Each structure stands twice: as C-alpha cells, then as structure tokens.
Tab-separated table of C-alpha atoms in Angstrom:
chain	number	residue	atom	x	y	z
A	1	ARG	CA	0.000	0.000	0.000
A	2	GLY	CA	2.754	2.434	0.984
A	3	PHE	CA	4.152	3.112	-2.507
A	4	ARG	CA	0.736	4.240	-3.776
A	5	ASP	CA	0.907	7.339	-1.591
A	6	PHE	CA	4.047	8.477	-3.442
A	7	VAL	CA	2.747	8.011	-7.014
A	8	ASP	CA	1.565	11.392	-8.311
A	9	THR	CA	1.069	10.569	-12.019
A	10	PHE	CA	-0.766	7.543	-13.404
A	11	SER	CA	-0.340	7.059	-17.160
A	12	ILE	CA	-2.176	4.380	-19.151
A	13	THR	CA	-1.232	3.989	-22.808
A	14	SER	CA	-2.561	1.175	-24.970
A	15	SER	CA	-0.880	-0.892	-27.637
A	16	VAL	CA	-2.226	-0.814	-31.165
A	17	TYR	CA	-2.336	-4.606	-31.088
A	18	ILE	CA	-5.011	-4.867	-28.393
A	19	LYS	CA	-8.687	-4.280	-28.996
A	20	TYR	CA	-10.045	-1.090	-27.494
A	21	SER	CA	-12.808	-2.691	-25.407
A	22	ASP	CA	-10.521	-5.508	-24.221
A	23	PHE	CA	-7.878	-3.016	-23.181
A	24	PHE	CA	-10.182	-1.121	-20.855
A	25	LYS	CA	-11.675	-4.329	-19.492
A	26	HIS	CA	-8.173	-5.343	-18.383
A	27	VAL	CA	-7.650	-1.941	-16.769
A	28	PHE	CA	-11.049	-2.132	-15.056
A	29	ASP	CA	-10.371	-5.648	-13.712
A	30	ALA	CA	-7.024	-4.506	-12.346
A	31	LEU	CA	-8.592	-1.538	-10.575
A	32	GLN	CA	-11.359	-3.688	-9.094
A	33	SER	CA	-8.891	-6.256	-7.778
A	34	ASP	CA	-7.063	-3.478	-5.893
A	35	GLN	CA	-9.517	-2.101	-3.339
A	36	HIS	CA	-7.107	0.573	-2.094
A	37	GLU	CA	-7.184	4.208	-3.150
A	38	TRP	CA	-4.270	5.794	-4.959
A	39	ILE	CA	-4.569	8.943	-2.873
A	40	GLY	CA	-1.302	10.438	-4.061
A	41	VAL	CA	-2.221	10.442	-7.757
A	42	GLN	CA	-2.863	13.984	-8.991
A	43	ALA	CA	-2.506	13.438	-12.757
A	44	LEU	CA	-4.156	10.771	-14.906
A	45	ASP	CA	-3.170	10.260	-18.557
A	46	LEU	CA	-5.462	7.927	-20.478
A	47	GLU	CA	-4.284	7.487	-24.043
A	48	MET	CA	-5.408	5.039	-26.701
A	49	VAL	CA	-3.483	4.748	-29.964
A	50	THR	CA	-5.346	6.638	-32.702
A	51	ASP	CA	-3.853	5.248	-35.907
A	52	TRP	CA	-7.213	4.563	-37.549
A	53	ASP	CA	-5.794	2.864	-40.659
A	54	GLU	CA	-3.784	0.417	-38.574
A	55	MET	CA	-6.594	-0.250	-36.132
A	56	GLN	CA	-9.285	-0.766	-38.722
A	57	LYS	CA	-7.020	-3.173	-40.563
A	58	ASN	CA	-5.914	-5.236	-37.556
A	59	LEU	CA	-8.414	-4.761	-34.783
A	60	ASP	CA	-11.886	-4.430	-36.277
A	61	ILE	CA	-12.726	-1.714	-33.747
A	62	ASP	CA	-16.365	-0.757	-33.453
A	63	ALA	CA	-17.631	2.282	-31.575
A	64	GLN	CA	-20.252	0.016	-30.007
A	65	ASP	CA	-17.625	-2.254	-28.417
A	66	LEU	CA	-17.710	-0.159	-25.267
A	67	GLU	CA	-21.330	0.481	-24.351
A	68	ASP	CA	-22.466	3.612	-22.558
A	69	GLU	CA	-23.261	1.690	-19.385
A	70	ARG	CA	-19.825	0.117	-19.218
A	71	CYS	CA	-18.170	3.497	-19.876
A	72	THR	CA	-20.027	4.896	-16.876
A	73	GLN	CA	-18.997	1.909	-14.755
A	74	TYR	CA	-15.327	2.254	-15.741
A	75	ALA	CA	-15.319	5.999	-15.046
A	76	GLN	CA	-16.827	5.453	-11.595
A	77	GLU	CA	-14.190	2.844	-10.788
A	78	PHE	CA	-11.412	5.236	-11.810
A	79	TYR	CA	-12.900	7.873	-9.535
A	80	ARG	CA	-13.108	5.422	-6.632
A	81	CYS	CA	-9.464	4.421	-6.973
A	82	MET	CA	-8.096	7.894	-7.800
A	83	PRO	CA	-10.357	10.474	-6.179
A	84	LYS	CA	-7.872	13.347	-6.067
A	85	ILE	CA	-7.100	13.792	-9.764
A	86	LYS	CA	-6.330	17.426	-10.689
A	87	ARG	CA	-4.954	16.913	-14.210
A	88	LEU	CA	-6.731	14.731	-16.784
A	89	LEU	CA	-5.464	13.866	-20.277
A	90	LEU	CA	-7.911	11.898	-22.417
A	91	LYS	CA	-7.237	10.554	-25.889
A	92	GLU	CA	-9.163	7.714	-27.466
A	93	PRO	CA	-10.109	6.656	-31.006
A	94	ILE	CA	-13.890	6.753	-30.527
A	95	GLU	CA	-15.264	10.244	-31.104
A	96	ASP	CA	-18.633	9.740	-29.468
A	97	SER	CA	-20.433	11.673	-26.739
A	98	GLY	CA	-21.001	8.441	-24.814
A	99	SER	CA	-17.332	7.486	-24.900
A	100	LEU	CA	-15.156	6.783	-21.891
A	101	ALA	CA	-13.313	10.076	-22.398
A	102	ASN	CA	-16.586	11.955	-22.097
A	103	LYS	CA	-17.581	10.039	-18.947
A	104	MET	CA	-14.176	10.587	-17.357
A	105	ALA	CA	-14.196	14.307	-18.096
A	106	ASN	CA	-17.607	14.734	-16.502
A	107	ILE	CA	-16.927	12.706	-13.377
A	108	TYR	CA	-13.743	14.670	-12.583
A	109	ALA	CA	-14.733	18.069	-14.035
A	110	HIS	CA	-15.588	19.754	-10.727
A	111	GLN	CA	-12.062	19.303	-9.334
A	112	LEU	CA	-9.747	19.537	-12.354
A	113	ILE	CA	-7.085	22.209	-12.664
A	114	GLN	CA	-6.058	20.871	-16.087
A	115	LEU	CA	-8.295	19.160	-18.636
A	116	ILE	CA	-6.952	18.001	-22.006
A	117	SER	CA	-9.031	16.127	-24.580
A	118	PRO	CA	-8.658	16.046	-28.377
A	119	ASN	CA	-11.913	14.032	-28.389
A	120	PRO	CA	-15.252	15.854	-28.609
A	121	ILE	CA	-16.402	16.417	-25.038
A	122	SER	CA	-19.832	17.455	-23.845
A	123	LEU	CA	-19.492	18.740	-20.280
A	124	LEU	CA	-22.751	18.394	-18.382
A	125	ARG	CA	-21.914	20.323	-15.227
A	126	SER	CA	-23.030	23.923	-14.829
A	127	LYS	CA	-19.577	24.936	-13.549
A	128	LEU	CA	-16.010	23.737	-13.784
A	129	CYS	CA	-13.424	23.952	-11.026
A	130	PRO	CA	-12.959	27.640	-10.061
A	131	ASN	CA	-9.173	27.110	-10.088
A	132	LEU	CA	-8.986	25.650	-13.609
A	133	THR	CA	-5.789	26.934	-15.247
A	134	PHE	CA	-5.349	24.733	-18.357
A	135	LEU	CA	-8.140	23.754	-20.757
A	136	LYS	CA	-7.629	22.054	-24.120
A	137	LEU	CA	-10.937	20.888	-25.491
A	138	LYS	CA	-12.579	19.771	-28.714
A	139	LEU	CA	-16.189	20.925	-28.566
A	140	ASP	CA	-18.935	18.420	-29.282
A	141	LEU	CA	-20.937	19.845	-32.191
A	142	LYS	CA	-23.649	17.232	-31.802
A	143	VAL	CA	-24.862	19.061	-28.699
A	144	LYS	CA	-27.319	21.809	-29.673
A	145	PRO	CA	-27.124	24.496	-28.549
A	146	LEU	CA	-23.408	24.321	-27.857
A	147	PHE	CA	-22.913	24.231	-24.113
A	148	LEU	CA	-19.885	25.008	-21.979
A	149	PRO	CA	-19.991	25.079	-18.193
A	150	TYR	CA	-19.242	28.370	-16.481
A	151	LEU	CA	-15.495	29.049	-16.522
A	152	ARG	CA	-13.655	31.629	-14.470
A	153	ALA	CA	-11.531	33.683	-16.853
A	154	ALA	CA	-9.045	35.053	-14.324
A	155	PRO	CA	-7.233	31.808	-13.293
A	156	LEU	CA	-6.879	30.456	-16.846
A	157	LYS	CA	-3.306	30.353	-18.168
A	158	TYR	CA	-3.853	28.179	-21.250
A	159	LEU	CA	-7.067	27.998	-23.288
A	160	ASP	CA	-7.337	25.868	-26.432
A	161	LEU	CA	-10.774	25.313	-27.994
A	162	PHE	CA	-11.272	23.407	-31.252
A	163	ASN	CA	-14.470	22.967	-33.300
A	164	VAL	CA	-15.581	26.453	-32.278
A	165	PRO	CA	-18.728	27.524	-34.189
A	166	PRO	CA	-18.754	31.058	-35.689
A	167	GLU	CA	-21.621	32.031	-33.359
A	168	PHE	CA	-19.659	30.995	-30.260
A	169	SER	CA	-20.408	33.197	-27.249
A	170	TRP	CA	-18.010	34.116	-24.451
A	171	ALA	CA	-20.921	34.242	-22.001
A	172	GLU	CA	-19.570	31.167	-20.156
A	173	PHE	CA	-16.563	33.255	-19.076
A	174	TYR	CA	-18.604	36.237	-17.922
A	175	ASP	CA	-17.814	37.373	-14.368
A	176	ALA	CA	-20.170	40.270	-13.606
A	177	ASP	CA	-17.924	43.108	-14.770
A	178	GLY	CA	-20.071	45.088	-17.151
A	179	CYS	CA	-19.382	43.752	-20.630
A	180	ASN	CA	-15.721	43.005	-19.818
A	181	ILE	CA	-14.145	39.555	-19.528
A	182	ARG	CA	-10.633	39.706	-18.100
A	183	PHE	CA	-8.199	36.863	-18.740
A	184	GLU	CA	-5.659	38.249	-16.312
A	185	ASN	CA	-3.252	35.279	-16.408
A	186	LEU	CA	-3.818	33.829	-19.873
A	187	HIS	CA	-0.525	33.468	-21.752
A	188	THR	CA	-1.673	31.069	-24.531
A	189	LEU	CA	-4.926	31.275	-26.491
A	190	CYS	CA	-5.808	28.843	-29.306
A	191	LEU	CA	-9.129	29.038	-31.133
A	192	GLY	CA	-9.943	26.697	-34.003
A	193	TYR	CA	-13.160	27.922	-35.593
A	194	ILE	CA	-15.208	25.831	-37.995
A	195	ALA	CA	-14.609	27.099	-41.506
A	196	THR	CA	-17.721	28.450	-43.227
A	197	PRO	CA	-17.947	27.005	-46.759
A	198	LYS	CA	-18.441	29.420	-49.610
A	199	LYS	CA	-21.687	28.955	-51.541
A	200	LYS	CA	-22.984	31.226	-54.235
A	201	THR	CA	-26.285	32.914	-53.594
A	202	THR	CA	-28.809	34.031	-56.201
A	203	ALA	CA	-27.548	37.566	-55.768
A	204	GLY	CA	-24.084	36.490	-56.847
A	205	LEU	CA	-22.592	36.985	-53.393
A	206	SER	CA	-21.113	34.165	-51.368
A	207	THR	CA	-22.704	33.286	-48.056
A	208	LYS	CA	-19.584	34.590	-46.384
A	209	ASP	CA	-20.044	37.945	-48.143
A	210	SER	CA	-23.690	37.962	-47.100
A	211	ASP	CA	-22.689	37.308	-43.500
A	212	LEU	CA	-20.410	40.325	-43.630
A	213	GLN	CA	-23.442	42.473	-44.341
A	214	LYS	CA	-25.161	41.105	-41.221
A	215	PRO	CA	-22.501	41.171	-38.484
A	216	ARG	CA	-23.216	39.373	-35.238
A	217	PHE	CA	-23.686	41.742	-32.323
A	218	ILE	CA	-20.505	41.850	-30.230
A	219	TYR	CA	-21.379	42.301	-26.579
A	220	TYR	CA	-18.347	41.193	-24.572
A	221	ARG	CA	-15.009	42.975	-24.530
A	222	LEU	CA	-12.080	40.603	-23.973
A	223	HIS	CA	-8.898	41.553	-22.111
A	224	PHE	CA	-5.583	39.645	-22.418
A	225	PRO	CA	-2.931	41.717	-20.567
A	226	VAL	CA	-0.236	38.976	-20.462
A	227	LEU	CA	-1.034	37.058	-23.672
A	228	SER	CA	2.131	35.739	-25.315
A	229	ILE	CA	0.995	33.073	-27.806
A	230	LEU	CA	-2.045	33.276	-30.078
A	231	ARG	CA	-3.227	30.578	-32.479
A	232	LEU	CA	-6.271	31.483	-34.544
A	233	TYR	CA	-7.768	29.282	-37.252
A	234	SER	CA	-10.631	30.305	-39.596
A	235	CYS	CA	-11.476	33.459	-37.677
A	236	PRO	CA	-15.069	34.439	-38.587
A	237	ALA	CA	-16.072	37.871	-39.855
A	238	ALA	CA	-17.861	38.732	-36.609
A	239	CYS	CA	-15.565	37.855	-33.743
A	240	GLU	CA	-14.597	39.453	-30.436
A	241	MET	CA	-10.934	38.855	-31.288
A	242	LEU	CA	-11.128	41.612	-33.919
A	243	TYR	CA	-11.378	44.168	-31.106
A	244	CYS	CA	-8.349	43.059	-29.074
A	245	GLN	CA	-5.592	44.733	-31.103
A	246	GLU	CA	-4.047	46.424	-28.072
A	247	TYR	CA	-3.183	43.033	-26.567
A	248	PHE	CA	-1.587	41.632	-29.728
A	249	LYS	CA	1.240	44.157	-30.010
A	250	ASN	CA	3.748	42.235	-27.873
A	251	LEU	CA	3.046	38.633	-28.821
A	252	SER	CA	6.022	36.287	-28.912
A	253	ARG	CA	4.254	33.934	-31.320
A	254	ALA	CA	1.200	34.095	-33.580
A	255	LEU	CA	-0.155	31.275	-35.735
A	256	ILE	CA	-2.872	32.264	-38.204
A	257	GLY	CA	-4.623	29.853	-40.547
A	258	GLY	CA	-7.639	29.306	-42.767
A	259	SER	CA	-8.898	30.753	-46.021
A	260	ILE	CA	-7.326	33.943	-47.305
A	261	ASP	CA	-10.452	35.769	-46.084
A	262	SER	CA	-9.876	34.747	-42.476
A	263	VAL	CA	-6.106	35.237	-42.689
A	264	ALA	CA	-6.721	38.778	-43.984
A	265	ARG	CA	-8.441	39.586	-40.680
A	266	ALA	CA	-5.066	39.163	-39.001
A	267	ILE	CA	-4.119	42.534	-40.482
A	268	ASP	CA	-7.114	44.181	-38.834
A	269	MET	CA	-6.086	42.573	-35.546
A	270	GLY	CA	-2.530	43.903	-35.818
A	271	LEU	CA	-1.002	40.422	-36.030
A	272	ASN	CA	1.825	41.300	-38.404
A	273	SER	CA	4.559	42.010	-35.845
A	274	PRO	CA	4.986	39.174	-33.313
A	275	ALA	CA	8.497	37.810	-32.733
A	276	GLU	CA	7.475	34.618	-34.560
A	277	LEU	CA	4.694	34.461	-37.159
A	278	LYS	CA	3.290	31.318	-38.798
A	279	VAL	CA	0.631	31.571	-41.496
A	280	LEU	CA	-1.317	28.765	-43.171
A	281	VAL	CA	-3.547	29.398	-46.191
A	282	ILE	CA	-5.850	26.535	-47.168
A	283	GLU	CA	-7.997	28.411	-49.694
A	284	ALA	CA	-7.113	31.262	-52.013
A	285	LEU	CA	-9.076	31.386	-55.259
A	286	SER	CA	-7.712	32.945	-58.427
A	287	ASP	CA	-10.341	35.689	-58.264
A	288	GLN	CA	-8.981	36.589	-54.817
A	289	ASP	CA	-5.538	37.435	-56.163
A	290	LYS	CA	-5.637	41.071	-54.970
A	291	LEU	CA	-6.684	40.032	-51.470
A	292	PHE	CA	-3.947	37.386	-51.447
A	293	TYR	CA	-1.240	39.858	-52.509
A	294	ASP	CA	-2.413	42.619	-50.159
A	295	THR	CA	-2.650	40.268	-47.184
A	296	THR	CA	0.606	38.372	-47.634
A	297	ASN	CA	2.551	41.516	-48.573
A	298	ALA	CA	1.354	43.115	-45.351
A	299	LEU	CA	2.229	40.062	-43.260
A	300	PHE	CA	5.670	39.479	-44.742
A	301	GLY	CA	6.518	42.991	-45.975
A	302	LYS	CA	9.113	45.503	-44.808
A	303	GLN	CA	6.830	46.853	-42.108
A	304	ASN	CA	6.841	43.384	-40.510
A	305	ALA	CA	9.027	43.369	-37.379
A	306	THR	CA	9.050	39.581	-36.908
A	307	LYS	CA	12.331	37.750	-36.465
A	308	SER	CA	10.971	34.534	-37.940
A	309	SER	CA	8.055	34.124	-40.344
A	310	PHE	CA	6.760	30.846	-41.732
A	311	PHE	CA	4.295	30.589	-44.636
A	312	LEU	CA	2.614	27.250	-45.414
A	313	VAL	CA	0.444	27.172	-48.553
A	314	ASP	CA	-2.033	24.318	-48.885
A	315	SER	CA	-4.178	25.978	-51.541
A	316	ASP	CA	-3.828	26.081	-55.301
A	317	ILE	CA	-1.704	29.137	-56.152
A	318	SER	CA	-0.710	28.086	-59.672
A	319	TRP	CA	-2.162	31.454	-60.758
A	320	ILE	CA	0.298	33.429	-58.634
A	321	ASP	CA	2.363	36.230	-60.242
A	322	PRO	CA	5.838	36.301	-58.612
A	323	GLU	CA	6.246	39.948	-59.651
A	324	ALA	CA	3.331	40.916	-57.382
A	325	ILE	CA	4.953	39.329	-54.344
A	326	GLN	CA	6.683	41.531	-51.761
A	327	TRP	CA	7.799	39.255	-48.929
A	328	PRO	CA	11.238	40.570	-47.910
A	329	MET	CA	10.819	39.385	-44.296
A	330	LEU	CA	9.678	35.815	-45.038
A	331	THR	CA	12.176	33.260	-43.706
A	332	ILE	CA	10.464	29.891	-44.343
A	333	LEU	CA	8.181	28.953	-47.255
A	334	CYS	CA	6.425	25.613	-47.776
A	335	ILE	CA	4.100	24.979	-50.749
A	336	ASN	CA	2.090	21.748	-50.730
A	337	THR	CA	0.198	22.309	-53.977
A	338	PRO	CA	1.273	22.182	-57.654
A	339	ILE	CA	3.375	25.086	-58.882
A	340	ASP	CA	5.427	25.418	-62.038
A	341	VAL	CA	9.150	25.078	-61.328
A	342	ASP	CA	9.986	28.221	-63.316
A	343	LYS	CA	7.382	30.249	-61.409
A	344	TYR	CA	8.587	28.799	-58.122
A	345	LEU	CA	12.210	29.749	-58.812
A	346	ARG	CA	11.204	33.288	-59.794
A	347	LEU	CA	9.201	33.533	-56.571
A	348	VAL	CA	12.055	32.294	-54.369
A	349	ALA	CA	14.471	34.699	-56.054
A	350	ARG	CA	12.371	37.589	-54.730
A	351	LEU	CA	12.667	36.512	-51.073
A	352	PRO	CA	15.944	37.929	-49.672
A	353	SER	CA	15.406	36.660	-46.098
A	354	LEU	CA	14.413	33.127	-47.077
A	355	SER	CA	16.444	30.486	-45.239
A	356	VAL	CA	14.324	27.349	-45.774
A	357	THR	CA	11.927	26.410	-48.560
A	358	ALA	CA	10.066	23.262	-49.605
A	359	ALA	CA	7.802	22.579	-52.570
A	360	HIS	CA	6.204	19.132	-52.642
A	361	ARG	CA	4.528	19.331	-56.076
A	362	LEU	CA	6.796	21.163	-58.487
A	363	THR	CA	5.704	20.725	-62.085
A	364	VAL	CA	7.408	21.266	-65.409
A	365	SER	CA	5.601	22.318	-68.565
A	366	LYS	CA	5.003	19.679	-71.243
A	367	GLU	CA	7.106	21.677	-73.724
A	368	ILE	CA	10.175	21.451	-71.476
A	369	CYS	CA	9.571	17.738	-70.860
A	370	ILE	CA	9.472	17.093	-74.592
A	371	MET	CA	12.654	19.135	-74.957
A	372	TYR	CA	14.382	16.728	-72.560
A	373	GLY	CA	12.920	13.604	-74.135
A	374	SER	CA	9.870	12.890	-72.002
A	375	GLU	CA	6.209	13.679	-72.594
A	376	ASN	CA	5.321	12.940	-68.990
A	377	THR	CA	5.004	15.575	-66.322
A	378	VAL	CA	7.975	15.763	-63.994
A	379	GLY	CA	7.154	16.073	-60.298
A	380	PHE	CA	9.419	16.712	-57.345
A	381	LYS	CA	8.467	15.464	-53.905
A	382	ASP	CA	10.589	15.898	-50.788
A	383	GLY	CA	13.513	17.011	-52.921
A	384	VAL	CA	13.472	13.912	-55.193
A	385	SER	CA	12.592	14.214	-58.861
A	386	GLU	CA	10.056	11.723	-60.165
A	387	PHE	CA	8.569	10.940	-63.568
A	388	ALA	CA	4.833	10.308	-63.378
A	389	ASP	CA	1.931	9.940	-65.788
A	390	GLY	CA	0.305	12.923	-64.145
A	391	VAL	CA	0.880	15.527	-61.488
A	392	SER	CA	-1.409	13.804	-59.000
A	393	GLY	CA	0.451	10.540	-59.339
A	394	ASN	CA	3.153	11.476	-56.858
A	395	TYR	CA	1.126	13.327	-54.257
A	396	SER	CA	-0.308	12.092	-50.979
A	397	LYS	CA	-2.992	14.137	-49.246
A	398	ALA	CA	-1.885	12.569	-45.982
A	399	SER	CA	1.572	14.131	-46.357
A	400	SER	CA	-0.051	17.519	-46.796
A	401	GLN	CA	-2.193	17.054	-43.682
A	402	SER	CA	0.814	15.960	-41.639
A	403	SER	CA	2.680	19.102	-42.728
A	404	ILE	CA	-0.214	21.223	-41.513
A	405	ALA	CA	-0.354	19.329	-38.219
A	406	ARG	CA	3.341	19.963	-37.593
A	407	VAL	CA	2.892	23.694	-38.030
A	408	PHE	CA	-0.459	24.132	-36.254
C-alpha cells in the first residue's frame, strides 16, 4: 500500500495490437482487484493509440464495443481508486459523446485544474473547477445548442478550444464586470473555428459575403494583458478577437490559418509584428488574387518586425504572379500544392530573407519535358525528382495534412 501514496502521475497507454474494449476491461479488472485508493495520484493520462488505418485493418474496432453503461462503470471505478485527480489527459479513437473520455471528463470536471481532450467532449456540469488553469478541449458539435460550463476567466493560463462555431459566445466566461471579460493570467490562447464554406447565392454573393453584411452583435469585450501566444484558425467575420488589437502588439508567437479571407483579418487585428509568425492558407481562389497579394505583402513585408516568419500554402496558387509578391521578411516557405518550377524559382528569387523552402509538387511544362525527351510531367516530392503519368500521381494528401499538423 505504501508506494501508492508516493505516485503522483498515473499514465495508461494502450498498444495498437489490443482491442479497445478488451484493453479497458483489463484496466477495469485490475482496478477492481485493488480495493485501495491511490490517494497520491494527482494526474491521470489515459491514451489510446489513434492510428485509424492500422486499427481498422488489424483490430476491427467498433464504436459500439464499449457500451455507454460500461463506460459509466469504468469511469466510476477510476474515480473510486483515484479520487484526487487534478490533471486529466484523455485521448481515445472513438469520437462519441457516450465514450469513456466523455464520462471521465464529466466525473472529474468539478475538481480539475487541467483538462486536455482532443476528443469531442460534452461537459454536463453547470460549472467547472474555479481554479482551472489549463483547458484544451474539442467541442462536441452534436450538442445543440453548444454548451460550456461556467469558466472563471481570471485563473486560466492556457485555453485551447477546437471545433468552435462562428456564433460561439463568451458568455460562459462572464464574471459580472459590465461587458468586460478579463483573462488576467492567460498566456496562450488557441481558437480553431469551424470554416464556413463558400456557396454562391442568387444575388451572386457568397454566403460569407452575405454574412459580412449582417454582423453578429458583439457584446463582450475581452482583455488579455499577459497574452504571449495566439493561435487562430478560420477566424469568422464577426468575432470578439477583432477588437483586441491592443493586446496583440507584444506577442512572442502568432499562428494564423484558414482561407485567405480569415487570414486577412489578421491585419485588422494587428497580427503582423509578433516575434514569430506562422501563417497557413488553405484556400485562395484565383479571383482573390488582390486580397492574397495585399494580405501576404502586409504580413511578410518591410513593415513586418518579426524575427521569424513561416508561410505554409495548402491551396492552389498556380495562378500566382511572382512579380506581385513583396515578402522581404519571409524566412520559411512551404508549398504543398502544384506550382510550375519556373514560377517557383522566380518567386524564391524575390525573397531575400528566405532560409528554408520546400515545394512538394513542383511541375514542369510539357514543352520542357518534350525538350528533354519525355512527354510525362515531372514532379518533385521531398527534394526527389520523379517521372509520373500525371501531377497527382506522386502526391499524398496525408503528407499535406501531416505538414499542416506539424505547423499548427
């Protein structure tokens, strides 16, 4: 019994070669056989391998393997054995509101100082722990309306919310101070909004353009006096973040991603001068060329005071005109989409501060291929030239997604 009192972190990580439901049955049986409490354990890490391709091939995992009732039973047994958990990390392959991760989060929510879950979580309590300092959460979009328990803004030091709908309200952080919400200790803020797809309306405007004409009423004013790191993905047109420019002047790091429309809002927020700037563009249409040039030239232009700037392009920019580019402060450039090798070289030649560059889908015109004795398109991937029947023959979407994951 004695050693249990000195264990402060309990980490359970599964093997990919064991079935999900069997794995937790073994854990449950082990906990039941030990009737003592692990009173010293403050942190619980519960992590299941999430390589879906490997699991579906070898394990035949079904989301119904672990029924709701058994999930509740397992969560209760964890709480009996480890009642003093303050930090909870949950990662499992089943993204379902009845999953074990969801049950665990809810049973411990009232006492947690740190809660981390890349799985969609639906928290059922009206309040979380008043001393919560670290929250990393993927919101459960199946719950309508979207519900978050009341959260005290002041103690939070790290806030990371993913799957955030454009209409998200900060009301859950409200603390009876007029219309102000003060994140006095928050040093890292990450918001991953759900991208709004563009659809043409009968008037010829996109739905996103139409939304701009009907801005959502902004009621709360957010305050981030010590914010150091900001990560913002697919920032909507009507967002409280657009009115926080005064707190973004001294950021050490800013990561901005989404369509060129949402990235352009970074200019309005004054996000072109952190010490380190990372930008990801996943959509930039050819008819948005002016917006693309204006936005990127502002982010990576001479007025940019950043020491390091990274630009990852995961959108078709084959239409780009290198002569319109003014990125003298850009230090790292990665292009994951097809671009003509001649155009790419002319672009790189205009970037005096560039130290690292990667282009995963360089193409060569058919005329040049014929000149060198091949009618096939030549592609370059990861620095290796390849001959393929077509440009798409040497490209993996997974490699593109992994590049994005490494940056954001």
